[in-house]
Short mmCIF file of C-alpha atoms in Angstrom, two decimals:
data_model
loop_
_atom_site.label_atom_id
_atom_site.label_comp_id
_atom_site.label_asym_id
_atom_site.label_seq_id
_atom_site.Cartn_x
_atom_site.Cartn_y
_atom_site.Cartn_z
CA MET A 1 0.00 0.03 -0.06
CA LYS A 2 1.38 3.42 -1.05
CA ASN A 3 0.19 6.41 0.78
CA VAL A 4 -0.23 9.66 -0.97
CA SER A 5 -0.55 13.44 -0.36
CA ILE A 6 -2.14 15.63 -3.02
CA LEU A 7 -1.42 19.28 -3.10
CA GLY A 8 -4.18 20.89 -5.02
CA SER A 9 -6.74 18.03 -4.67
CA THR A 10 -9.63 20.29 -5.78
CA GLY A 11 -8.02 21.45 -9.25
CA SER A 12 -8.22 19.55 -12.52
CA ILE A 13 -5.13 17.48 -11.98
CA GLY A 14 -6.06 16.77 -8.32
CA THR A 15 -9.48 15.60 -8.97
CA GLN A 16 -8.43 13.41 -11.85
CA THR A 17 -5.63 11.93 -9.53
CA LEU A 18 -8.28 10.79 -7.07
CA GLU A 19 -10.35 9.29 -10.05
CA VAL A 20 -7.17 7.34 -10.93
CA ILE A 21 -6.63 6.18 -7.34
CA ASN A 22 -10.18 5.02 -7.05
CA GLU A 23 -9.40 2.43 -9.76
CA LEU A 24 -6.25 1.27 -8.10
CA ASP A 25 -6.39 -0.92 -5.06
CA ASP A 26 -3.01 -0.30 -3.46
CA PHE A 27 -3.12 3.41 -2.66
CA ASN A 28 -4.31 5.37 0.32
CA ILE A 29 -4.85 9.14 0.57
CA VAL A 30 -3.37 10.46 3.81
CA GLY A 31 -3.28 14.25 2.88
CA LEU A 32 -5.26 16.78 0.71
CA SER A 33 -5.08 20.35 0.08
CA ALA A 34 -7.10 23.12 -1.53
CA ASN A 35 -6.76 27.04 -2.15
CA THR A 36 -10.30 28.19 -1.40
CA ASN A 37 -12.63 25.42 -2.45
CA ILE A 38 -13.51 23.93 0.85
CA ASP A 39 -16.93 22.55 -0.32
CA LEU A 40 -15.27 20.19 -2.60
CA LEU A 41 -12.38 19.43 -0.12
CA GLU A 42 -15.04 18.71 2.56
CA LYS A 43 -16.42 15.92 0.31
CA GLN A 44 -13.07 14.47 -0.59
CA ALA A 45 -12.01 14.50 3.10
CA LEU A 46 -15.22 12.62 4.19
CA LYS A 47 -14.69 10.10 1.24
CA TYR A 48 -10.94 9.32 1.71
CA LYS A 49 -10.48 10.05 5.38
CA PRO A 50 -7.00 11.62 5.21
CA GLN A 51 -5.01 12.39 8.38
CA ILE A 52 -4.83 15.75 7.35
CA VAL A 53 -6.13 18.74 4.87
CA ALA A 54 -4.79 22.11 4.22
CA VAL A 55 -6.75 25.28 3.06
CA TYR A 56 -4.38 28.09 1.88
CA ASP A 57 -7.00 30.62 2.77
CA GLU A 58 -6.87 30.87 6.45
CA ASN A 59 -10.51 32.07 6.96
CA ARG A 60 -11.88 29.28 4.85
CA ALA A 61 -9.75 26.81 6.75
CA LYS A 62 -11.54 27.71 9.89
CA LEU A 63 -14.92 27.03 8.46
CA LEU A 64 -13.64 23.67 7.34
CA ARG A 65 -12.12 22.90 10.56
CA GLU A 66 -15.47 23.13 12.26
CA LYS A 67 -17.12 20.89 9.79
CA LEU A 68 -14.52 18.19 10.09
CA ARG A 69 -13.91 18.37 13.65
CA ILE A 70 -16.02 15.47 14.70
CA HIS A 71 -14.39 13.27 11.87
CA ASN A 72 -10.95 13.78 13.68
CA ILE A 73 -9.40 15.18 10.44
CA LYS A 74 -6.74 17.74 11.31
CA VAL A 75 -7.25 21.02 9.13
CA VAL A 76 -4.17 23.29 8.71
CA SER A 77 -3.86 26.53 6.63
CA GLY A 78 -1.50 28.94 4.68
CA MET A 79 1.89 28.06 3.52
CA ASP A 80 2.61 26.34 6.83
CA GLY A 81 -0.36 24.07 6.20
CA LEU A 82 0.68 23.09 2.66
CA ILE A 83 4.09 22.21 4.00
CA GLU A 84 2.54 20.06 6.79
CA VAL A 85 0.61 18.09 4.18
CA ALA A 86 3.72 17.61 1.98
CA THR A 87 5.78 16.38 4.80
CA GLU A 88 3.02 14.15 6.66
CA LYS A 89 4.88 11.31 8.29
CA GLN A 90 2.80 8.68 6.68
CA SER A 91 3.00 9.77 3.06
CA ASP A 92 5.27 7.97 0.66
CA ILE A 93 4.25 10.15 -2.57
CA VAL A 94 3.48 13.76 -2.83
CA LEU A 95 1.68 14.74 -5.85
CA THR A 96 1.99 18.38 -6.14
CA SER A 97 -0.63 20.02 -8.53
CA VAL A 98 -1.10 23.45 -7.04
CA VAL A 99 -0.91 26.21 -9.48
CA GLY A 100 2.05 28.77 -9.33
CA MET A 101 4.89 29.69 -7.17
CA ILE A 102 3.08 28.58 -4.09
CA GLY A 103 3.95 24.85 -4.87
CA LEU A 104 7.85 25.64 -4.52
CA LEU A 105 8.39 25.53 -0.70
CA PRO A 106 6.07 22.50 -0.06
CA THR A 107 7.89 20.50 -2.86
CA LEU A 108 11.26 21.39 -1.38
CA GLU A 109 10.26 20.44 2.26
CA ALA A 110 8.68 17.20 0.78
CA ILE A 111 11.98 16.34 -0.95
CA LYS A 112 13.91 17.00 2.51
CA SER A 113 11.46 14.55 4.07
CA GLY A 114 12.28 11.95 1.63
CA LYS A 115 8.97 11.65 -0.38
CA ILE A 116 8.74 10.80 -3.79
CA ILE A 117 7.60 13.71 -5.80
CA ALA A 118 4.86 13.28 -8.66
CA LEU A 119 5.41 16.88 -10.16
CA ALA A 120 2.38 18.57 -11.99
CA ASN A 121 3.49 22.07 -10.62
CA LYS A 122 5.96 23.10 -13.37
CA GLU A 123 6.59 26.42 -11.62
CA THR A 124 8.61 24.59 -9.06
CA LEU A 125 11.36 23.89 -11.56
CA VAL A 126 10.77 26.96 -13.80
CA THR A 127 11.59 29.31 -10.74
CA ALA A 128 14.20 27.37 -8.69
CA GLY A 129 15.19 24.40 -10.91
CA GLU A 130 18.85 24.28 -9.96
CA ILE A 131 18.07 24.36 -6.31
CA VAL A 132 15.31 21.80 -6.38
CA MET A 133 17.24 19.24 -8.43
CA ALA A 134 20.33 19.73 -6.27
CA GLU A 135 18.24 18.91 -3.30
CA ALA A 136 16.53 16.02 -4.91
CA LYS A 137 19.89 14.58 -5.84
CA LYS A 138 21.29 15.24 -2.23
CA ASN A 139 18.32 13.33 -0.72
CA ASN A 140 18.26 10.53 -3.54
CA ILE A 141 14.67 11.48 -4.38
CA ASP A 142 12.90 10.57 -7.51
CA ILE A 143 10.97 13.44 -9.31
CA ILE A 144 8.52 11.77 -11.56
CA PRO A 145 6.85 14.25 -14.18
CA VAL A 146 3.10 14.19 -14.26
CA ASP A 147 2.75 16.74 -17.23
CA SER A 148 1.97 14.67 -20.35
CA GLU A 149 4.78 16.06 -22.28
CA HIS A 150 7.51 15.53 -19.66
CA SER A 151 6.07 12.05 -18.92
CA ALA A 152 6.47 11.33 -22.59
CA ILE A 153 10.14 12.41 -22.52
CA PHE A 154 10.71 10.51 -19.19
CA GLN A 155 9.40 7.20 -20.81
CA SER A 156 11.24 7.75 -24.19
CA LEU A 157 14.51 8.57 -22.48
CA LYS A 158 14.61 4.83 -21.31
CA SER A 159 15.48 3.96 -24.90
CA GLY A 160 19.02 5.02 -24.61
CA ALA A 161 21.80 6.31 -22.32
CA LYS A 162 22.04 10.03 -21.25
CA GLU A 163 25.10 10.79 -23.60
CA GLU A 164 23.24 9.20 -26.65
CA VAL A 165 20.57 12.02 -26.59
CA SER A 166 20.85 14.45 -29.33
CA LYS A 167 17.70 16.61 -28.44
CA ILE A 168 14.40 16.64 -26.68
CA ILE A 169 11.23 17.52 -28.87
CA LEU A 170 8.43 18.94 -26.86
CA THR A 171 5.05 18.98 -28.86
CA ALA A 172 2.41 21.68 -28.47
CA SER A 173 -1.11 21.64 -29.61
CA GLY A 174 -1.06 25.18 -30.51
CA GLY A 175 -4.06 26.00 -28.36
CA PRO A 176 -7.20 27.72 -29.42
CA PHE A 177 -5.65 30.39 -31.60
CA ARG A 178 -3.32 28.18 -33.65
CA GLY A 179 -2.85 29.86 -37.20
CA LYS A 180 -4.10 33.25 -35.91
CA LYS A 181 -2.21 36.47 -36.61
CA LEU A 182 -1.74 39.35 -34.21
CA ASN A 183 -4.71 41.25 -35.64
CA ASP A 184 -6.95 38.32 -35.22
CA LEU A 185 -6.21 38.22 -31.51
CA LYS A 186 -7.04 42.06 -30.64
CA ASN A 187 -10.42 41.48 -29.10
CA VAL A 188 -10.47 37.89 -28.07
CA SER A 189 -12.49 37.07 -25.08
CA VAL A 190 -11.64 35.15 -21.99
CA PHE A 191 -14.22 32.74 -23.10
CA ASP A 192 -12.49 32.29 -26.43
CA ALA A 193 -9.04 31.77 -24.83
CA LEU A 194 -10.33 29.11 -22.41
CA LYS A 195 -11.56 26.87 -25.33
CA HIS A 196 -8.69 24.44 -25.45
CA PRO A 197 -9.15 22.15 -28.63
CA ASN A 198 -7.88 18.94 -26.93
CA TRP A 199 -7.31 19.15 -23.21
CA SER A 200 -9.65 19.77 -20.30
CA MET A 201 -7.49 21.99 -17.90
CA GLY A 202 -7.83 24.71 -15.25
CA ARG A 203 -8.23 28.32 -16.31
CA LYS A 204 -4.84 29.58 -15.61
CA ILE A 205 -3.06 26.69 -17.65
CA SER A 206 -5.46 27.07 -20.49
CA ILE A 207 -4.65 30.57 -20.95
CA ASP A 208 -1.02 29.74 -20.76
CA SER A 209 -1.82 27.15 -23.64
CA ALA A 210 -3.48 30.00 -25.59
CA THR A 211 -0.39 32.27 -25.36
CA LEU A 212 2.05 29.37 -25.62
CA MET A 213 3.62 30.34 -22.25
CA ASN A 214 2.68 26.99 -21.09
CA LYS A 215 5.06 25.55 -23.52
CA GLY A 216 7.66 27.94 -22.74
CA LEU A 217 7.42 26.79 -19.03
CA GLU A 218 7.77 23.31 -19.95
CA VAL A 219 11.05 24.02 -21.83
CA ILE A 220 12.45 25.59 -18.71
CA GLU A 221 11.07 22.54 -16.58
CA ALA A 222 12.44 20.02 -19.13
CA LYS A 223 15.97 21.74 -18.99
CA TRP A 224 16.32 20.86 -15.27
CA LEU A 225 14.20 17.86 -15.07
CA PHE A 226 16.25 16.03 -17.76
CA ASP A 227 19.59 17.96 -17.26
CA VAL A 228 19.97 19.02 -20.93
CA ASN A 229 21.12 22.23 -22.49
CA ILE A 230 18.53 24.67 -23.68
CA GLU A 231 19.93 24.35 -27.12
CA ASN A 232 18.97 20.79 -27.24
CA ILE A 233 15.40 21.45 -26.52
CA GLU A 234 12.89 22.02 -29.63
CA VAL A 235 9.27 22.94 -29.66
CA VAL A 236 6.95 21.76 -32.63
CA VAL A 237 3.20 22.42 -32.91
CA HIS A 238 1.40 19.12 -33.20
CA PRO A 239 -2.43 20.00 -33.30
CA GLN A 240 -3.77 16.44 -33.01
CA SER A 241 -2.04 16.04 -29.58
CA ILE A 242 -1.43 12.20 -30.11
CA ILE A 243 2.27 12.38 -30.04
CA HIS A 244 3.09 13.86 -26.41
CA SER A 245 6.85 14.40 -27.10
CA MET A 246 9.89 12.86 -28.35
CA VAL A 247 13.46 12.28 -27.93
CA GLU A 248 15.97 12.18 -30.69
CA PHE A 249 19.00 10.10 -30.24
CA ILE A 250 22.49 10.67 -31.81
CA ASP A 251 21.90 7.85 -34.43
CA GLY A 252 18.94 9.82 -35.66
CA SER A 253 16.32 7.45 -33.99
CA ILE A 254 13.31 9.40 -32.66
CA ILE A 255 11.39 7.72 -29.86
CA ALA A 256 7.94 9.03 -29.14
CA GLN A 257 5.14 8.33 -26.58
CA LEU A 258 1.63 8.36 -28.13
CA GLY A 259 -1.78 8.30 -26.54
CA VAL A 260 -5.13 9.86 -26.31
CA PRO A 261 -5.21 13.26 -24.69
CA ASP A 262 -6.13 12.21 -21.25
CA MET A 263 -4.22 13.39 -18.27
CA LYS A 264 -5.24 10.25 -16.28
CA ILE A 265 -2.44 8.21 -18.37
CA PRO A 266 0.47 10.13 -17.06
CA ILE A 267 -1.02 10.57 -13.64
CA GLN A 268 -1.14 7.01 -13.17
CA TYR A 269 2.22 6.34 -14.52
CA ALA A 270 3.78 8.81 -12.13
CA LEU A 271 1.93 7.01 -9.07
CA THR A 272 2.82 3.45 -10.16
CA TYR A 273 6.12 4.06 -11.65
CA PRO A 274 8.29 1.95 -12.38
CA ALA A 275 5.29 -0.48 -12.96
CA ARG A 276 2.43 -0.15 -15.05
CA LYS A 277 -1.12 -1.05 -14.33
CA TYR A 278 -4.38 -1.57 -16.25
CA SER A 279 -6.21 1.83 -16.84
CA SER A 280 -9.88 2.09 -17.94
CA THR A 281 -9.06 5.29 -20.05
CA LYS A 282 -9.83 5.39 -23.60
CA LYS A 283 -7.17 3.44 -25.80
CA LEU A 284 -5.69 4.94 -29.11
CA LYS A 285 -6.69 3.36 -32.22
CA LEU A 286 -4.20 4.13 -34.87
CA THR A 287 -6.57 3.32 -37.66
CA GLU A 288 -8.83 6.21 -36.47
CA ILE A 289 -6.02 8.60 -36.93
CA LYS A 290 -6.34 10.53 -40.22
CA GLU A 291 -3.19 12.44 -40.09
CA LEU A 292 -0.33 13.66 -37.71
CA THR A 293 1.02 17.01 -38.62
CA PHE A 294 3.81 19.29 -37.33
CA GLU A 295 4.49 22.91 -37.64
CA GLU A 296 6.95 25.63 -36.36
CA PRO A 297 5.63 27.77 -33.58
CA ASP A 298 4.71 31.34 -34.58
CA LEU A 299 6.98 33.36 -32.28
CA ASP A 300 5.71 36.72 -33.72
CA THR A 301 2.09 36.03 -32.82
CA PHE A 302 3.04 34.06 -29.73
CA PRO A 303 6.18 35.75 -28.30
CA CYS A 304 5.65 34.12 -24.82
CA LEU A 305 7.54 30.97 -25.96
CA LYS A 306 10.23 33.21 -27.18
CA PHE A 307 10.51 34.95 -23.73
CA ALA A 308 10.78 31.76 -22.01
CA PHE A 309 13.73 30.67 -24.05
CA GLU A 310 15.35 34.05 -23.52
CA ALA A 311 14.74 33.67 -19.64
CA ILE A 312 16.40 30.44 -19.25
CA LYS A 313 19.39 31.46 -21.38
CA GLN A 314 19.77 34.53 -19.12
CA GLY A 315 19.32 32.51 -15.99
CA GLY A 316 19.67 33.77 -12.57
CA THR A 317 16.33 35.11 -11.29
CA MET A 318 14.91 35.95 -14.70
CA PRO A 319 12.70 32.77 -15.10
CA SER A 320 11.28 33.58 -11.72
CA VAL A 321 10.23 37.02 -12.93
CA LEU A 322 8.98 35.63 -16.21
CA ASN A 323 6.89 33.31 -14.41
CA ALA A 324 5.68 35.74 -11.59
CA ALA A 325 4.78 38.34 -14.33
CA ASN A 326 2.90 35.88 -16.47
CA GLU A 327 0.70 34.72 -13.34
CA ILE A 328 -0.28 38.16 -12.56
CA ALA A 329 -0.96 39.21 -16.26
CA VAL A 330 -3.05 35.92 -16.75
CA LYS A 331 -4.91 36.82 -13.54
CA LEU A 332 -5.66 40.30 -14.85
CA PHE A 333 -6.83 38.98 -18.19
CA LEU A 334 -9.03 36.40 -16.68
CA GLU A 335 -10.59 39.19 -14.62
CA GLY A 336 -11.29 41.27 -17.63
CA LYS A 337 -8.80 43.95 -16.75
CA ILE A 338 -6.67 43.63 -19.80
CA GLN A 339 -6.71 42.41 -23.25
CA PHE A 340 -5.22 39.09 -24.39
CA LEU A 341 -2.17 40.69 -26.28
CA ASP A 342 -1.26 42.84 -23.15
CA ILE A 343 -0.14 39.59 -21.31
CA PRO A 344 3.12 39.12 -23.45
CA LYS A 345 3.58 43.11 -23.31
CA LEU A 346 3.44 43.16 -19.68
CA ILE A 347 5.87 40.17 -19.32
CA GLU A 348 8.41 41.66 -21.71
CA LYS A 349 8.32 44.92 -19.77
CA ALA A 350 9.19 43.21 -16.59
CA MET A 351 11.89 41.20 -18.02
CA LEU A 352 13.58 44.25 -19.66
CA LYS A 353 13.35 46.15 -16.21
CA HIS A 354 14.61 43.37 -14.02
CA LYS A 355 18.10 43.37 -12.78
CA ILE A 356 19.18 39.69 -12.76
CA ILE A 357 20.68 38.06 -9.78
CA TYR A 358 22.96 35.37 -11.01
CA LYS A 359 23.33 32.14 -8.82
CA PRO A 360 20.36 33.02 -6.64
CA ASN A 361 19.49 31.57 -3.41
CA LEU A 362 15.95 30.68 -2.38
CA ASP A 363 15.43 34.15 -0.80
CA ASP A 364 16.56 35.76 -3.91
CA ILE A 365 14.15 33.92 -6.02
CA ILE A 366 11.14 34.69 -3.74
CA GLU A 367 12.02 38.26 -3.74
CA SER A 368 12.24 38.53 -7.49
CA ASP A 369 8.93 36.80 -7.67
CA LYS A 370 7.59 39.38 -5.47
CA TRP A 371 9.07 42.18 -7.33
CA ALA A 372 7.62 41.03 -10.60
CA ARG A 373 4.11 40.84 -9.16
CA GLU A 374 4.32 44.30 -7.86
CA TYR A 375 5.91 45.63 -11.11
CA ILE A 376 2.89 44.28 -13.23
CA ILE A 377 0.33 45.50 -10.88
CA SER A 378 2.06 48.99 -10.95
CA GLU A 379 1.96 48.89 -14.71
CA TYR A 380 -1.61 48.01 -14.71
CA ASN A 381 -2.39 50.94 -12.47
CA ARG A 382 -0.50 53.42 -14.37
#
């Protein structure tokens, strides 16, 4: 029996993880967390009977604490609460699927506590990849990717030795605006931007997919997760989302992982690794696939992908600034306060204004994150 804690259990990845675990007979939930959705978290807690649940919002945590008091389930709050769930003594695996920078500290503490990490929070490696991977190596901890693209790379890399890898090829669906030009995107609505053609995802990641920032963040994550040079990472647009990513080896062979676009497949693999278990998810029927196509990404229309490559090449605190600026810009767009094309404009302004700290420590990264958030708000209020 494996004991699992889920950070972000009420979000898209978290709820799908629980659905996966429902079909497996050797997993037990010991910790859950949510940001503000205490109604769903209460239902999850009553069903799975974890030892501990965390609510990031402290006021909502008080409400949930009263509701769960008679069930002997501990309720904690804030960042300390997330860390407590991540380091729960009985937990073997921590699946971290919270959105944004708040996943960094709990993930680091879980690593220090000896937990296997099933990573769905890409911002952890985007902002502090060098620190996180060094800590994982120091503690001999496996970080198993949950993102479909990184799971595909993780699986494909097993076809050869590290020194035999020529490059990593990340695939991107192109999002809801693939093929559009800047003039087409001037007045797109939040509703339009949320309509992903292939995947069912949360609001923030759906907007990131529409801007191609999601792929940019995945590039940075892949650099740290697989210890490859940024020059050896390529992005191709693959609108069918059947090939989830590929690895090219030095002999010219390309190994790919294929499957239907369903997050339950990489979630289950991360939980059961190195074993594979039966899944009831829809199976890919090759005879039903009419075509598999590939395109170069349009960096003029979708400059966020270009900004991500620039950020990791510059290094230091710049990826943290990129990520934080994007989080706030996306939030402003979702609230209807800025236009879709304002997202990359604000991110670029923050990157140009930022004074990079090279070889940053954790405090430097957190401070840079704070600076970028405040800068974007100040730009919006001008």
